[in-house]
XYZ file of C-alpha atoms in Angstrom:
83
model
C -20.438 44.072 -132.811
C -22.796 42.623 -130.349
C -24.975 44.326 -127.800
C -22.566 43.615 -124.974
C -19.731 45.295 -126.862
C -21.861 48.341 -127.625
C -22.967 48.787 -123.975
C -19.387 48.205 -122.782
C -18.056 50.907 -125.104
C -20.779 53.371 -124.120
C -20.074 52.763 -120.380
C -16.295 52.883 -120.743
C -16.440 56.418 -121.980
C -18.543 57.522 -119.023
C -16.899 55.751 -116.142
C -16.290 58.909 -114.079
C -19.923 60.039 -114.617
C -21.197 56.618 -113.557
C -19.132 56.679 -110.393
C -20.315 60.233 -109.713
C -23.987 59.216 -110.068
C -23.471 56.202 -107.793
C -21.760 58.299 -105.088
C -24.408 61.076 -105.318
C -27.323 58.601 -105.292
C -25.915 56.738 -102.288
C -25.447 60.034 -100.376
C -28.960 61.255 -101.264
C -30.486 57.902 -100.307
C -28.730 57.973 -96.966
C -29.884 61.493 -96.265
C -33.469 60.607 -97.191
C -33.530 57.639 -94.839
C -31.944 59.666 -92.080
C -34.379 62.498 -92.533
C -37.369 60.204 -92.193
C -36.161 58.519 -88.968
C -38.553 58.851 -86.015
C -36.465 61.138 -83.980
C -36.005 63.755 -86.799
C -38.220 66.792 -87.366
C -36.808 67.759 -90.794
C -39.777 66.510 -92.786
C -42.214 68.460 -90.684
C -40.072 71.633 -90.844
C -39.687 71.406 -94.647
C -43.423 70.699 -95.088
C -44.237 73.811 -92.964
C -41.628 75.918 -94.830
C -39.839 76.625 -91.565
C -36.241 77.140 -92.575
C -35.227 78.105 -89.063
C -36.218 74.652 -87.772
C -34.833 72.764 -90.719
C -31.416 74.248 -90.790
C -30.217 72.866 -87.394
C -31.301 69.401 -88.597
C -29.287 69.687 -91.791
C -26.250 70.983 -89.815
C -26.637 68.061 -87.463
C -26.603 65.661 -90.417
C -23.509 67.274 -91.917
C -21.723 67.040 -88.484
C -22.758 63.519 -87.806
C -22.199 62.085 -91.355
C -19.393 63.999 -93.031
C -18.450 61.061 -95.239
C -21.814 61.166 -96.982
C -21.560 64.914 -97.507
C -18.102 64.405 -99.076
C -19.391 61.506 -101.193
C -22.163 63.795 -102.523
C -19.685 66.539 -103.342
C -17.267 64.103 -104.947
C -20.065 62.631 -107.008
C -21.161 65.993 -108.228
C -17.557 66.868 -109.113
C -17.172 63.647 -111.101
C -20.460 64.195 -112.811
C -19.633 67.595 -114.190
C -15.936 66.830 -114.810
C -14.708 67.537 -118.289
C -12.669 64.699 -119.931
């Protein structure tokens, strides 16, 4: 058995987990890029520990980008899914 076969067998048994990680990583990367845009104050609110100022920003993200929130939840569900 070659290296390619061994890697293929290992990945075939974890296909759902790999898809879950990909969905979760994409959603987190999008949120991180969104949070650091110039017109957002989320970074400053989190750095100051001001939950009252951070919460409306997170709600605005969830309302404006529901597909990414669902992708994160789907990724988490696939990651912890039992075979």
